[in-house]
Phi, psi and omega in degrees: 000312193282333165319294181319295191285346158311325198321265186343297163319326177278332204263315193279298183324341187275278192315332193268345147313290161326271172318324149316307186287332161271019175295294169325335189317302200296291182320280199343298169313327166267334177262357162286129199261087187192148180299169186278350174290277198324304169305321159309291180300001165262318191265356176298280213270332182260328170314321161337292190294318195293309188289340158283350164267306151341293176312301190299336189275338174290267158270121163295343145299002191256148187266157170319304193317313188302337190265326167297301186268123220228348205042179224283317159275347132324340206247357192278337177292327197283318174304335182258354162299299202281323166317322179289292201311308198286312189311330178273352162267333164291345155305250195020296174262008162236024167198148163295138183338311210275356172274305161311301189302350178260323151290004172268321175323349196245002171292001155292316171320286163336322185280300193278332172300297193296342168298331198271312182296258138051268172238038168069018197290161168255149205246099181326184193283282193319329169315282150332319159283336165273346114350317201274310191312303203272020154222355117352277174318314186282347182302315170310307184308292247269288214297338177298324170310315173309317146341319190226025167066358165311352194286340192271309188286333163286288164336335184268292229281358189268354196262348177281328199292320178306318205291288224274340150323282154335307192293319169341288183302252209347323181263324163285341203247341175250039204294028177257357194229072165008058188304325182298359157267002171268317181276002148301292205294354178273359189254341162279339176291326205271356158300317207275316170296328189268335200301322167311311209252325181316150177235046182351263222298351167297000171284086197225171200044242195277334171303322180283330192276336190297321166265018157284317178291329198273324162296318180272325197249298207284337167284284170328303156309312184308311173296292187310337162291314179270352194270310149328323188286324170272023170277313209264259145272187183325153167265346149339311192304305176312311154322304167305338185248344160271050127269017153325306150346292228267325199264287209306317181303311180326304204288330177282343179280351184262318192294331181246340171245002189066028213268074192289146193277130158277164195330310158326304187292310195282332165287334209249340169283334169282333132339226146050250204317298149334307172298303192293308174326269151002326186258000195247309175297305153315327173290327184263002184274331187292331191315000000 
């Protein structure tokens, strides 16, 4: 019993450390003075590298070979990482934060439908109503955006929300297969894609240290944390704590930019949230 509950106790600091620390991702991105090219490509390529010194530091058994050669679903992952990477930093900056962070927020969801097209698992009820529930809610985002000219940045954050969705199944269906080195290799594709329109070196000053930190350490550790957290508990559980997320960027993006969610976004995140929440707490009572 008492093991069991260190397990546990260990699963949940991993997910609420983890998540916390990537709660700031969004603010940077905006106080870092570089085009949406550039940042990709700062946040592409050095997160790489911090996440193969994560992988090597996690596991300390793993060959070189393994991180190199990733196979064939390592690379369909790595291809939907990187695609979620580059849509989600161009929401960022073209729609408010609370507006991407509520619609990236819906890729568990998203995750268990496509595991049912896809690979025919079977998808509880309660699944299909919170679906029902949560577009609604996006229906509230999205029309609020139509208002503010926000719709290509919501749309990017929902085409991120699909890519990690994929990536989600991919990794549920290949838990035999060490996926943190497929998210290093999407961060070097999506460097490697952006690298023609990016201006690395327009990056200087208090703008370089902000993507060193954000990049070598708070993406990486962060990730690399939440990538753990379902060795200790559920992922329902992990799922409940990363909507933490969805209320902490926001709240950092108003404390420092003032940036406030219109109403819409607070009627249709609060849906939404609700929803997941629900879904989740059911999901681990079935358990």
């Amino acid at each position: 019993m008492i093991t069991h509950l260190k397990t546990r106790t260990k699963g949940v600091a991993l997910s609420l450390v983890g998540i916390t620390l990537l709660s700031p991702d969004s603010l940077l991105l905006r106080l870092i003075n570089a085009d949406v090219w550039t940042l990709v490509f700062w946040r592409g390529g050095l997160s790489a590298i911090g996440l193969i010194c994560m992988t090597l530091l996690i596991d300390k058994k793993i060959r070189y070979r393994e991180i190199i050669f990733i196979g064939k679903h390592g690379v369909a992952v790595a291809v939907g990482f990187a695609v979620s990477a580059l849509a989600f930093v161009f929401a960022i900056m073209n729609t408010a934060v609370s507006n991407a962070l509520v619609i990236m927020s819906i890729s568990p969801l998203l995750a268990a439908i496509l595991s049912y097209v896809l690979f025919r698992e079977a998808t509880a009820s309660r699944t299909w109503l919170a679906a029902t529930a949560i577009t609604v809610g996006l229906g509230s985002v999205f029309l609020g955006s139509l208002e503010t000219n926000r719709l290509a940045g919501d749309l990017s954050a929902l085409i991120a929300s699909m890519a990690l969705a994929f990536c989600f199944v991919m990794i549920r269906k290949h838990r035999e297969v060490n996926m943190l080195p497929s998210l290093a290799w999407s961060g070097f594709l999506v460097c490697l894609l952006v690298s023609p329109l990016a201006a690395p070196l327009s990056v200087t000053g208090m703008s370089l240290l902000l993507t060193l930190l954000l990049c070598l350490f708070i993406v990486p550790v962060g990730m690399g944390m939440i990538t753990l957290s379902p060795r200790y508990i559920s992922a329902p559980e992990v799922s409940l704590i990363m909507r933490l997320e969805v209320l902490l960027a926001p709240f950092w993006v108003w404390l420092v930019l003032g940036e406030v969610p219109s109403i819409q976004t607070l009627i249709g995140g609060a849906i939404i949230l609700a929803s997941l929440t629900l879904l989740s707490v059911l999901s681990m009572r079935s358990r």
